[in-house]
PDB file of C-alpha atoms in Angstrom:
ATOM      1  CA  UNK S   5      34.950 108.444 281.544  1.00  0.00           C
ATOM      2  CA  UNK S   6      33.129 104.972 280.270  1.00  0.00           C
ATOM      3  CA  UNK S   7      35.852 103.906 277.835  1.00  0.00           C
ATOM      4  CA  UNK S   8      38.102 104.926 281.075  1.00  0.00           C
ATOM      5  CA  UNK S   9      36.444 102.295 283.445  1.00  0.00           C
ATOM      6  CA  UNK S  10      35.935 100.168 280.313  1.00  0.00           C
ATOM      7  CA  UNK S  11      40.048 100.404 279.562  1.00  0.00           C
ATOM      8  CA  UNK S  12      40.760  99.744 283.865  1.00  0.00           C
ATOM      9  CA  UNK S  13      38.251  96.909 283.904  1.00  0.00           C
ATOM     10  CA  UNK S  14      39.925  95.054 281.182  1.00  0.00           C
ATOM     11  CA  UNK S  15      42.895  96.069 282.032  1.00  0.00           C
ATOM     12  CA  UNK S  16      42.273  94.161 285.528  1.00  0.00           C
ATOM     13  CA  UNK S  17      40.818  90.915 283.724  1.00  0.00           C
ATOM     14  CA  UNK S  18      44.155  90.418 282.107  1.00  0.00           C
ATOM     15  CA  UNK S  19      45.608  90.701 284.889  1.00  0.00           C
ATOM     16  CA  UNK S  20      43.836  88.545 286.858  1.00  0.00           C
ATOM     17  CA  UNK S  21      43.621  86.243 284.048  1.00  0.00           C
ATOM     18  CA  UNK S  22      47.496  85.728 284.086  1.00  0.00           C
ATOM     19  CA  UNK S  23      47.029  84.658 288.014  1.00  0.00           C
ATOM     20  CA  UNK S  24      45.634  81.066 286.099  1.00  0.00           C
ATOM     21  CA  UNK S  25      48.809  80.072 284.489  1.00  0.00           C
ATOM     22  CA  UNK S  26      51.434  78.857 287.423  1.00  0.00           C
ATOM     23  CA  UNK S  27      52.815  76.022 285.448  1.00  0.00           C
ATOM     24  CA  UNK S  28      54.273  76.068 282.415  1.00  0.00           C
ATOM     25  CA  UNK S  29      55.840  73.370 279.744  1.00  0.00           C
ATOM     26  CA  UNK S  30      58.215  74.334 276.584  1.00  0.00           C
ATOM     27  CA  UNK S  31      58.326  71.249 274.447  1.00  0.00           C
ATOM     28  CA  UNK S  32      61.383  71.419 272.102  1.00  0.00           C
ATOM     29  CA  UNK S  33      64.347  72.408 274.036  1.00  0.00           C
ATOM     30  CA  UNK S  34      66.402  73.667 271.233  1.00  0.00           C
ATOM     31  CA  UNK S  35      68.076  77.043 270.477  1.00  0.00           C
ATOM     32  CA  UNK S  36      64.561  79.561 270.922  1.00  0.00           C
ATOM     33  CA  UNK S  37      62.845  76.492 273.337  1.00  0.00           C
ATOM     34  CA  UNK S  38      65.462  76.765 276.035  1.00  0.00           C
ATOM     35  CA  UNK S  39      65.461  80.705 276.146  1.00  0.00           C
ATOM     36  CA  UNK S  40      61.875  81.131 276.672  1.00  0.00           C
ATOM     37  CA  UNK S  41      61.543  78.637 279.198  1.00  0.00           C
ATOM     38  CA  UNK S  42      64.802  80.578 281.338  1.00  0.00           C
ATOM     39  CA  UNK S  43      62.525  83.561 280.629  1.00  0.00           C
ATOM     40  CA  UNK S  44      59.848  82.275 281.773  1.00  0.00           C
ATOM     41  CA  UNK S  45      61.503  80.533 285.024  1.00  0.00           C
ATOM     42  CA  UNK S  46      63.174  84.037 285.850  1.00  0.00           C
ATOM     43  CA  UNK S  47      60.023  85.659 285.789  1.00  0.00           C
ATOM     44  CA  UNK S  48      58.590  83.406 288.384  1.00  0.00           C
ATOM     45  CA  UNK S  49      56.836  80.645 286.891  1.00  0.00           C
ATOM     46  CA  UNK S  50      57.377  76.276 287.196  1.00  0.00           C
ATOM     47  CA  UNK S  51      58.586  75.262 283.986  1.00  0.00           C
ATOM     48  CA  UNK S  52      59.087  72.101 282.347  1.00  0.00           C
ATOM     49  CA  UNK S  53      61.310  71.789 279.080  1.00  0.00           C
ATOM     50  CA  UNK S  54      61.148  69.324 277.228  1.00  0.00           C
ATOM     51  CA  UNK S  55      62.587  67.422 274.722  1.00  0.00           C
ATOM     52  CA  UNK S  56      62.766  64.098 272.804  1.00  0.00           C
ATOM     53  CA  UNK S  57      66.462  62.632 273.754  1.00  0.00           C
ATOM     54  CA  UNK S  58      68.746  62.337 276.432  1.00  0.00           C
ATOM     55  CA  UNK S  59      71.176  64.061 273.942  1.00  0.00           C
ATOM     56  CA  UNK S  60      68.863  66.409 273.453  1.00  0.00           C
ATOM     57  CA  UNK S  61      68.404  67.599 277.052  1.00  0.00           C
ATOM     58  CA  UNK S  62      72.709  67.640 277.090  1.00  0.00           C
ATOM     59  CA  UNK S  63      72.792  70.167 274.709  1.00  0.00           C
ATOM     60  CA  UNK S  64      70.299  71.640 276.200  1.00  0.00           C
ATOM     61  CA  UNK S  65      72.134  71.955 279.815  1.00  0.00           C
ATOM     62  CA  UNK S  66      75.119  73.195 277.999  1.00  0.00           C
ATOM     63  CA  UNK S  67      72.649  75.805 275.899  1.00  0.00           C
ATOM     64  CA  UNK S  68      71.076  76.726 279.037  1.00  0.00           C
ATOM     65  CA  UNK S  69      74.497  77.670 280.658  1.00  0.00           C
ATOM     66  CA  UNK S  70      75.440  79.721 277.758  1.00  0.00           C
ATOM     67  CA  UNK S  71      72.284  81.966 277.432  1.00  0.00           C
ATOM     68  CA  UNK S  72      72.043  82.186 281.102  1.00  0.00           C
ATOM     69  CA  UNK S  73      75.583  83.950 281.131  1.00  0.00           C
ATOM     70  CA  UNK S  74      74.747  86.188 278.236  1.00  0.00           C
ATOM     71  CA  UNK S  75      71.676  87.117 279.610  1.00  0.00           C
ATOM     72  CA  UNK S  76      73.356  88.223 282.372  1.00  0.00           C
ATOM     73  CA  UNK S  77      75.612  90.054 281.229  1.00  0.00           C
ATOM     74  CA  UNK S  78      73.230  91.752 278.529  1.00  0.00           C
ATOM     75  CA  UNK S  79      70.489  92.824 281.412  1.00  0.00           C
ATOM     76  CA  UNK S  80      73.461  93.539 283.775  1.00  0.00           C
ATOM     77  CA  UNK S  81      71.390  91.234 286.802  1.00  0.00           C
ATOM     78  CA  UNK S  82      74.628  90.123 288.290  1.00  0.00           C
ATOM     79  CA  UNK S  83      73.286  86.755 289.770  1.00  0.00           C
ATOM     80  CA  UNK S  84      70.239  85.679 288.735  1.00  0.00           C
ATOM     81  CA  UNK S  85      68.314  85.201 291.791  1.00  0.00           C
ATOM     82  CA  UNK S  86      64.985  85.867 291.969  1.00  0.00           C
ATOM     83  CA  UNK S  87      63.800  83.993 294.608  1.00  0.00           C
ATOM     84  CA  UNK S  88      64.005  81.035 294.214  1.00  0.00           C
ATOM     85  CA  UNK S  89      66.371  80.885 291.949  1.00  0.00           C
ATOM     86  CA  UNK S  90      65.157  80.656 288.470  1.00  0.00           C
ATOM     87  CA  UNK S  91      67.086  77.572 287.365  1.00  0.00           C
ATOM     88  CA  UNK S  92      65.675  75.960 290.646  1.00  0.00           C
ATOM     89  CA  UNK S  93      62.236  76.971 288.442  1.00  0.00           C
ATOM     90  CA  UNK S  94      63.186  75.266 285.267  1.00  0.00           C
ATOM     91  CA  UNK S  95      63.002  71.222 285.292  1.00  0.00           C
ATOM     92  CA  UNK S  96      63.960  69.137 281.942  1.00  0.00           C
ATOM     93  CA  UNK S  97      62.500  65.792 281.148  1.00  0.00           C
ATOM     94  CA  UNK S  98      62.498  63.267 277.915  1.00  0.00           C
ATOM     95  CA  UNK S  99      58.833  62.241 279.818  1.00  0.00           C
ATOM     96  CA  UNK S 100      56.073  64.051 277.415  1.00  0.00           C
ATOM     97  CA  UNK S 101      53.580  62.786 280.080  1.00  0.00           C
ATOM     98  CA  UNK S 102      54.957  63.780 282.989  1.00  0.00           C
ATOM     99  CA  UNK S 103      55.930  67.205 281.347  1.00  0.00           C
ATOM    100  CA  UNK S 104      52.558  68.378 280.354  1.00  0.00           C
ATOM    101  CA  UNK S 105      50.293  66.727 283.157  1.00  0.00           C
ATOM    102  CA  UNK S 106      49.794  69.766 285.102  1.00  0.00           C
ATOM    103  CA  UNK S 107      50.624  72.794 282.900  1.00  0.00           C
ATOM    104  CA  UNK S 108      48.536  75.614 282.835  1.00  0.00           C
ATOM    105  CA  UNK S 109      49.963  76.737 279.283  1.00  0.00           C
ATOM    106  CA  UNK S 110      52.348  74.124 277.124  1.00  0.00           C
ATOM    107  CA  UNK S 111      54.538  76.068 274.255  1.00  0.00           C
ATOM    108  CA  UNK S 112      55.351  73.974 271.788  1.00  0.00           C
ATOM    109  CA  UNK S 113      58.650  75.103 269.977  1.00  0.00           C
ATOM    110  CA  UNK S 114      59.726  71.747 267.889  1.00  0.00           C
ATOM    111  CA  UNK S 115      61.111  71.940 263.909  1.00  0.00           C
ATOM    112  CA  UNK S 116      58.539  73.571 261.570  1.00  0.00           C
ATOM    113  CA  UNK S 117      57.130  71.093 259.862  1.00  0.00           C
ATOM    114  CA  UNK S 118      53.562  70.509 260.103  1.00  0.00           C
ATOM    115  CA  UNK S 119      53.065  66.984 260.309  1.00  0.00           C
ATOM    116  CA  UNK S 120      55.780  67.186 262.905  1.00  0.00           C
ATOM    117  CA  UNK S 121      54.022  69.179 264.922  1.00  0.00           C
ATOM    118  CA  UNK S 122      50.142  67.614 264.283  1.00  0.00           C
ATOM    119  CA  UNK S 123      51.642  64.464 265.407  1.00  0.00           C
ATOM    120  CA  UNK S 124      52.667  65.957 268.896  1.00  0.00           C
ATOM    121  CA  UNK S 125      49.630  67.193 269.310  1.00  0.00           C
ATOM    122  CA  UNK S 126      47.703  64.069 268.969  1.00  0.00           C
ATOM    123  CA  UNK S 127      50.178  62.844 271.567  1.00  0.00           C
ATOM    124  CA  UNK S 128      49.164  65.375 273.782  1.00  0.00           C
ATOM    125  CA  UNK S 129      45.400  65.412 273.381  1.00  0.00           C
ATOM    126  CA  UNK S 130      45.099  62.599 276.181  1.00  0.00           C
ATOM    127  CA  UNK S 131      47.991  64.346 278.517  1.00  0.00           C
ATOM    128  CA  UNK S 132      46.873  67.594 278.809  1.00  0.00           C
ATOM    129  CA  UNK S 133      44.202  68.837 281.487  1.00  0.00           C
ATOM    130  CA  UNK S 134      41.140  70.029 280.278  1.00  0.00           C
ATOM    131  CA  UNK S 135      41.429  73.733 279.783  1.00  0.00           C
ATOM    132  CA  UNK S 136      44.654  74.297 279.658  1.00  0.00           C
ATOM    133  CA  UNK S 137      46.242  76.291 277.110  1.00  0.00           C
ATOM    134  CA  UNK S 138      48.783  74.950 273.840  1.00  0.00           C
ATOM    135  CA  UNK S 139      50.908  77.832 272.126  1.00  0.00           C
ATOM    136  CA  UNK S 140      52.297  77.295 269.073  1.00  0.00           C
ATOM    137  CA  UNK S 141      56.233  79.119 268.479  1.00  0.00           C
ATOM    138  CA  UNK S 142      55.742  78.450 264.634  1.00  0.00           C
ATOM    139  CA  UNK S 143      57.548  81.070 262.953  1.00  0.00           C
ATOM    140  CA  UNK S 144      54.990  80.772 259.604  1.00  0.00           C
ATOM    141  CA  UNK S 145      52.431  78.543 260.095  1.00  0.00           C
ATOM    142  CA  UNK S 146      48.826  80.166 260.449  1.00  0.00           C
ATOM    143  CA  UNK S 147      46.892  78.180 263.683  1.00  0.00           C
ATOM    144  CA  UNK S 148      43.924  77.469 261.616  1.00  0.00           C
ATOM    145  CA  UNK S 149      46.314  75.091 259.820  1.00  0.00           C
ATOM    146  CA  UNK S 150      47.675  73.135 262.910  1.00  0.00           C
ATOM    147  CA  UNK S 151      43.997  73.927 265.135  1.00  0.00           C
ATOM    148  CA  UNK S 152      41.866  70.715 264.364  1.00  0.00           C
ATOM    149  CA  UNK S 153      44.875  68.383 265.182  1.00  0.00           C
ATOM    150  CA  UNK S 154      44.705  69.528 268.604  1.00  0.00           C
ATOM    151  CA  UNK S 155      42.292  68.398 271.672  1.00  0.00           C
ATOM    152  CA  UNK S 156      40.752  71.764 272.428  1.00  0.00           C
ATOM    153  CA  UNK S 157      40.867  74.250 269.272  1.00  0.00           C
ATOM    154  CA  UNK S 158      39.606  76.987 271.502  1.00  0.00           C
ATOM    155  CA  UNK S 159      42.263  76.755 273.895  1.00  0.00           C
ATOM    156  CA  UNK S 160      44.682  77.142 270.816  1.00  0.00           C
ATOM    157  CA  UNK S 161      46.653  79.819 269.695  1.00  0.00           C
ATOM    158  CA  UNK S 162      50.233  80.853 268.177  1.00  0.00           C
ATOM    159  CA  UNK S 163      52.351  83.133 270.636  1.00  0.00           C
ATOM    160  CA  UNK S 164      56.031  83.998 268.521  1.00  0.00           C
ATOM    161  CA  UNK S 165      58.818  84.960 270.220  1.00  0.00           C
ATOM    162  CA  UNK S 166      61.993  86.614 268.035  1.00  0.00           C
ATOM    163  CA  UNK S 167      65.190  85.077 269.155  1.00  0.00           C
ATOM    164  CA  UNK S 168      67.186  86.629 271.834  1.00  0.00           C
ATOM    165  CA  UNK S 169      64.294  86.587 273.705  1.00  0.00           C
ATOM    166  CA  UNK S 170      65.205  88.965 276.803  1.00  0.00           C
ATOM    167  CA  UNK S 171      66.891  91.575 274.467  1.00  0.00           C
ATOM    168  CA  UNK S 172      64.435  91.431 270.833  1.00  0.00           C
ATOM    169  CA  UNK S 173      61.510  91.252 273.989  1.00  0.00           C
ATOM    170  CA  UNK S 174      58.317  91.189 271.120  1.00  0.00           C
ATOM    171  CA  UNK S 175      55.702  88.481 271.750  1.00  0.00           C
ATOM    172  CA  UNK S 176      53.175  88.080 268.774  1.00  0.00           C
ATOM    173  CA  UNK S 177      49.786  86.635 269.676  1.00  0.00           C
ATOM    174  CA  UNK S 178      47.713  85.289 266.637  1.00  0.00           C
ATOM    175  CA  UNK S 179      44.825  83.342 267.476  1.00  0.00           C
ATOM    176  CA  UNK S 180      42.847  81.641 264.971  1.00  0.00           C
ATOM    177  CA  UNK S 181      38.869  82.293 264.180  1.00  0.00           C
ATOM    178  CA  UNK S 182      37.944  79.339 267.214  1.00  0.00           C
ATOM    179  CA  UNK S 183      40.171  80.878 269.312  1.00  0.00           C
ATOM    180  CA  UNK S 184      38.584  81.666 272.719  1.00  0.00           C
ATOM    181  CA  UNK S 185      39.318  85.305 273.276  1.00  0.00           C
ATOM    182  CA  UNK S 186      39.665  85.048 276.829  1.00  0.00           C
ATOM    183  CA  UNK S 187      42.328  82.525 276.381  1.00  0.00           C
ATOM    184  CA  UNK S 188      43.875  85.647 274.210  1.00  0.00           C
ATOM    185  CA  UNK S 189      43.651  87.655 276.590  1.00  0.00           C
ATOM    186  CA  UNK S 190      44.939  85.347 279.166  1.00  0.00           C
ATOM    187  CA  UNK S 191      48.418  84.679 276.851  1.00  0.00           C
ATOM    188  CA  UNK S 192      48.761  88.683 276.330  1.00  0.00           C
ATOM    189  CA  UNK S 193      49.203  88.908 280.132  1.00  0.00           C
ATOM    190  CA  UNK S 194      51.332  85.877 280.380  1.00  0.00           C
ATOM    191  CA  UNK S 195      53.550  87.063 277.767  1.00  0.00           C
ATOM    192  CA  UNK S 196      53.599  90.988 279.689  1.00  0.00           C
ATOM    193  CA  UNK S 197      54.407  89.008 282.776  1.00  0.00           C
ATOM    194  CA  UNK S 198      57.887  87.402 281.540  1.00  0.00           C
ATOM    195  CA  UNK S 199      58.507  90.862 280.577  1.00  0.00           C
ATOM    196  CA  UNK S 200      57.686  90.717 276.862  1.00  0.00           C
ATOM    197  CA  UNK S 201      55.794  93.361 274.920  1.00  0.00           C
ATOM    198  CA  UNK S 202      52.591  91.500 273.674  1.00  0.00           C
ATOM    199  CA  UNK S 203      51.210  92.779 269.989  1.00  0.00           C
ATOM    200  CA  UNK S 204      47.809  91.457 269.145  1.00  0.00           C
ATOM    201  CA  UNK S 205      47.131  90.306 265.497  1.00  0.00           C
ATOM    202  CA  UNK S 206      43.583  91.061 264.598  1.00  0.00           C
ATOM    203  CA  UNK S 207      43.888  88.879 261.880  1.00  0.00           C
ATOM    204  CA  UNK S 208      45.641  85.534 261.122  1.00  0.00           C
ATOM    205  CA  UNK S 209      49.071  86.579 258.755  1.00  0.00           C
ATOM    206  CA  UNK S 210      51.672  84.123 257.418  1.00  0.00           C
ATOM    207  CA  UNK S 211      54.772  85.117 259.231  1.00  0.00           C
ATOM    208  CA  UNK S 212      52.911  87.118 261.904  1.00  0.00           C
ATOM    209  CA  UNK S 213      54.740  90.859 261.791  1.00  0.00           C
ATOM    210  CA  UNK S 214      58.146  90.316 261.711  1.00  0.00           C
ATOM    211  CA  UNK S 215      58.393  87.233 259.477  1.00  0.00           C
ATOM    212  CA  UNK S 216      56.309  89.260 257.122  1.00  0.00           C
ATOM    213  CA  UNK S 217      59.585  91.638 256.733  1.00  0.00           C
ATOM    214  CA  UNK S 218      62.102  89.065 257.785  1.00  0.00           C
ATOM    215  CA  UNK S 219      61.428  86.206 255.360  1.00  0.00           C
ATOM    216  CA  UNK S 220      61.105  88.406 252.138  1.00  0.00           C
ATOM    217  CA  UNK S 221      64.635  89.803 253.219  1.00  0.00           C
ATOM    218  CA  UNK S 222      66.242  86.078 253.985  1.00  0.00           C
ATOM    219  CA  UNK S 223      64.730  85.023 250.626  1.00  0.00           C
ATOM    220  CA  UNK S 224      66.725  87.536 248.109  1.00  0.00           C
ATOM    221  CA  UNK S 225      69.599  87.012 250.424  1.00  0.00           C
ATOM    222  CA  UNK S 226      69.583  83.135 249.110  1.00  0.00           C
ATOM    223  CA  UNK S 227      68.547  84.026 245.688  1.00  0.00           C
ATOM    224  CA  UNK S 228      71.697  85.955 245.728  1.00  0.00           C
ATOM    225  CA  UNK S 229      73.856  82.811 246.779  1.00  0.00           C
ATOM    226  CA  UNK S 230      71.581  80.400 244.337  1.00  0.00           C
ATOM    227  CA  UNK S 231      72.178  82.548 241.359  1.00  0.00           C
ATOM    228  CA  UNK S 232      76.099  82.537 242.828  1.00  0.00           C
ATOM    229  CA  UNK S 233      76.027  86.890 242.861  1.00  0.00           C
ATOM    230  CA  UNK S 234      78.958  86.531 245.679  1.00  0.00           C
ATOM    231  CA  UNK S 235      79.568  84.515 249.067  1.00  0.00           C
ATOM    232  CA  UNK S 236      77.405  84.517 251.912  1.00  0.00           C
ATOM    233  CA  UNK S 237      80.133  86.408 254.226  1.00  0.00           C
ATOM    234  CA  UNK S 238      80.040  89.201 251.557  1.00  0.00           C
ATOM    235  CA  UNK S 239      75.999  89.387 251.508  1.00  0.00           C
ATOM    236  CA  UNK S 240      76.113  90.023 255.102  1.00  0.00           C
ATOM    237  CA  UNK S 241      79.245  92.974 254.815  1.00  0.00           C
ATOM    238  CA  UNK S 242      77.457  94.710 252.403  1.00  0.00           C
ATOM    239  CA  UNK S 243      73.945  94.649 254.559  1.00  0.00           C
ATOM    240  CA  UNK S 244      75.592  95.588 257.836  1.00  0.00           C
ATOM    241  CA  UNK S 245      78.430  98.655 256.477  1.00  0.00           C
ATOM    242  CA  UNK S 246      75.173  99.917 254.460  1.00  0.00           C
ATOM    243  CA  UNK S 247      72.885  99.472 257.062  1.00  0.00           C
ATOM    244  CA  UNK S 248      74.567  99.417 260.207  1.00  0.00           C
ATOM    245  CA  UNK S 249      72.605  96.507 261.172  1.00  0.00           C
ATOM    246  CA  UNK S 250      74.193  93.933 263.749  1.00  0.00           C
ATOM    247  CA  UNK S 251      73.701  90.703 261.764  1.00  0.00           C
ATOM    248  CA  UNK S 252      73.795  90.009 258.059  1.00  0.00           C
ATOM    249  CA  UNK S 253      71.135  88.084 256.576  1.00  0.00           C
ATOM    250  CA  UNK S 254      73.155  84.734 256.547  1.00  0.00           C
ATOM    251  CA  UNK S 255      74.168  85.244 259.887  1.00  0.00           C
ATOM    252  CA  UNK S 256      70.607  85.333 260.774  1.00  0.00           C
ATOM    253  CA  UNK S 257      69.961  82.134 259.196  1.00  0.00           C
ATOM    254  CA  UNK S 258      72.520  79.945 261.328  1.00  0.00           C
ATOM    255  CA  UNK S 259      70.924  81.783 264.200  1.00  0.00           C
ATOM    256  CA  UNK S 260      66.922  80.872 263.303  1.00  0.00           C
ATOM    257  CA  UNK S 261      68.473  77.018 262.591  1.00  0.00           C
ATOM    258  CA  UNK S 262      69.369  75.911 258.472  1.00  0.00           C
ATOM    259  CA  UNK S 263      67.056  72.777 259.577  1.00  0.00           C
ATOM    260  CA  UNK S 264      63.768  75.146 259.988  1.00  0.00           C
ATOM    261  CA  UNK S 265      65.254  77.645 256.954  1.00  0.00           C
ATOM    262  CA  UNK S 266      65.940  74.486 254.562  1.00  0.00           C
ATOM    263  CA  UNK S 267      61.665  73.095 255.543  1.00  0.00           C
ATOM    264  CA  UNK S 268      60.575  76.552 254.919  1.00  0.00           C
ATOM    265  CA  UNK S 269      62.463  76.936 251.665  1.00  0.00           C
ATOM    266  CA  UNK S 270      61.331  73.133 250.321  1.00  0.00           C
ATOM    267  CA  UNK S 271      57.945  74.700 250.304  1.00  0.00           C
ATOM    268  CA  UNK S 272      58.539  77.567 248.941  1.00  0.00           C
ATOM    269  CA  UNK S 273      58.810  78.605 245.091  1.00  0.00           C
ATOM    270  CA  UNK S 274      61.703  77.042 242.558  1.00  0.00           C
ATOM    271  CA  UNK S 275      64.021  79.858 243.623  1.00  0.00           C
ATOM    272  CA  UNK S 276      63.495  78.830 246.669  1.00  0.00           C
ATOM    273  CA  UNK S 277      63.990  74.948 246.449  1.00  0.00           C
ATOM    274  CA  UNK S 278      66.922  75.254 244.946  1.00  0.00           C
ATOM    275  CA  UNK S 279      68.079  77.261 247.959  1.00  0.00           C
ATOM    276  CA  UNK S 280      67.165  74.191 250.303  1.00  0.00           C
ATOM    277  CA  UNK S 281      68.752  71.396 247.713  1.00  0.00           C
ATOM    278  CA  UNK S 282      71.935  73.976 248.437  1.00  0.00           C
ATOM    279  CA  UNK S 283      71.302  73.571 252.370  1.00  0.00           C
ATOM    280  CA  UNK S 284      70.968  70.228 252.342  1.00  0.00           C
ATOM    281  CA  UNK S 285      73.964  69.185 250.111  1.00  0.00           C
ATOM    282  CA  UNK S 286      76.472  71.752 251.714  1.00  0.00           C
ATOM    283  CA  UNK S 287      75.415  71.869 254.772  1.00  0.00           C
ATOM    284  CA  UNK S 288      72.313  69.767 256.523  1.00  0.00           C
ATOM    285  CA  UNK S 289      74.185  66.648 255.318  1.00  0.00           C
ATOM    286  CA  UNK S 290      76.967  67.268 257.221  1.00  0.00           C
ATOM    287  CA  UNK S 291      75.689  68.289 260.468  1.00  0.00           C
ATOM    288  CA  UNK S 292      75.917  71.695 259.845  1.00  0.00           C
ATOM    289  CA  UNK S 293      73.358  73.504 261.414  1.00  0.00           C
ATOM    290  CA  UNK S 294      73.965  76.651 261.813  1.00  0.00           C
ATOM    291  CA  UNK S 295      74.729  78.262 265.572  1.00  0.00           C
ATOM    292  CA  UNK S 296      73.024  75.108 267.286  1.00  0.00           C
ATOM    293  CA  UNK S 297      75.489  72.655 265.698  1.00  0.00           C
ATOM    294  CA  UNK S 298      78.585  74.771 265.967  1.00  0.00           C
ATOM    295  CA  UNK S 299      78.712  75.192 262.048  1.00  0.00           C
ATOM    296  CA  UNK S 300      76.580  76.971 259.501  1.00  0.00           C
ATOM    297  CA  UNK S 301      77.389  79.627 256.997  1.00  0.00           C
ATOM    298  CA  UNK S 302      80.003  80.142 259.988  1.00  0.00           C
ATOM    299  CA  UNK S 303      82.219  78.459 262.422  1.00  0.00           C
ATOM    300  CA  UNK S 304      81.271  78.946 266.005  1.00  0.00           C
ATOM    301  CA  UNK S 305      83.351  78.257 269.237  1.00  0.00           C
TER     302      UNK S 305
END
């Protein structure tokens, strides 16, 4: 009967805890940016994306227009209009300022390079209110690393999202030793409220969950093109006849970006460099990017 009342009375702190984010800011408006704000926006929050360039924000529009459609048609929802409308939710701006002035809870989703993303937050020690909450989307990167670069290390955590993020609906929520667990707590219901399934990590890991199985796969996938086994397309029909899986390994890397699989890989082992002197040569140097860029390990319409 106690651990009942216990299990109800936290159960209504979360809840009431999500009542303090209203507004909320995705900085990085790129492939995985873009989704969770629209996931965010159809769930009923304000949200702000945004990004760094006018171009930016274009591709952007014409990514948001695209993933609206597919989500859709994927979640059968006919129009989507929850009222209001959840693009008349979702703003986008260049303005960093104006962006984060009165957000609740700011996800940051830029490249994953750490310097990158300790330089934004510097930037946004001044902007943000007091209190309110930064999320890191860094698909490797522990928060201890990236928590004394920010304004309020308390009010810092990482919350992952996998891509897809209205079909693959898994938010991981890793907060680092000076995280404040009621701003944990407070994220876990945010994340339950855009209709995502929120896993607590105890612990800080590298690659949360699912980068802990994903990245080890990715990696003998490229050792496999490195050490020039056979092509890409081949890797990924041998992994999805076997398997039955949707998506071959190399079709998983245009989707994540070759930008954030070629900075992972430069920090990675020699195997591993050599795979991201490969993705630079063939591909990064000529604006091949994988599924953002129209052209990665495949050609996209």
């Amino acid at each position: 009967m106690a651990f009942q009342v216990i299990s109800e009375w936290r159960t209504k702190f979360i809840q009431e805890a999500a009542m303090a984010i209203r507004t909320v800011t995705v900085i990085g408006a790129g492939v995985l940016g873009i989704q969770i704000a629209l996931q965010t926006a159809r769930h009923g929050f304000d949200v702000i994306a945004q990004d760094i360039s006018d171009e930016a924000l274009a591709k952007a529009r014409e990514a948001l227009d695209a993933i609206a459609a597919q989500m859709q048609a994927d979640l059968k929802l006919g129009t989507m209009t929850s009222p209001p409308p959840a693009r008349a939710r979702l703003s986008l701006t260049t303005d960093l300022a104006q962006a984060v002035a009165n957000a609740d809870l700011v996800i940051e989703a830029v490249p994953e390079n750490p310097q990158i993303k300790r330089d934004l937050y510097a930037r946004l020690a001044p902007l943000m209110k007091d209190g309110a909450i930064l999320a890191t989307n860094s698909s490797t990167l522990l928060p201890s690393e990236l928590a004394g670069a920010t304004a309020q290390p308390d009010c810092f955590l990482a919350l992952h999202f996998a891509n897809h993020i209205w079909r693959h609906n898994i938010a991981e929520i890793m907060g680092h030793p000076g995280t404040d667990p009621a701003v944990r707590d407070e994220v876990q219901a945010f994340a339950k409220a855009i209709g995502m399934v929120p896993i607590v990590l105890e612990k800080e890991q590298p690659g949360y969950v699912l980068n802990s199985l994903l990245v080890p796969f990715l990696q003998a996938a490229a050792a496999l093109l490195v050490d020039g086994v056979t092509a890409p397309q081949d890797v990924d029909k041998v992994w999805r006849i076997a398997t039955g899986a949707p998506l071959g390994p190399f079709q998983i890397y245009d989707i994540v970006g070759l930008n954030t699989a070629w900075h992972i890989s430069s920090a990675g082992g020699p195997k591993a460099q050599e795979f991201a002197r490969l993705l630079k040569r063939d591909f990064l140097d000529k604006g091949k990017l994988g599924v953002a860029s129209g052209a990665g390990f495949y050609t996209y319409s």
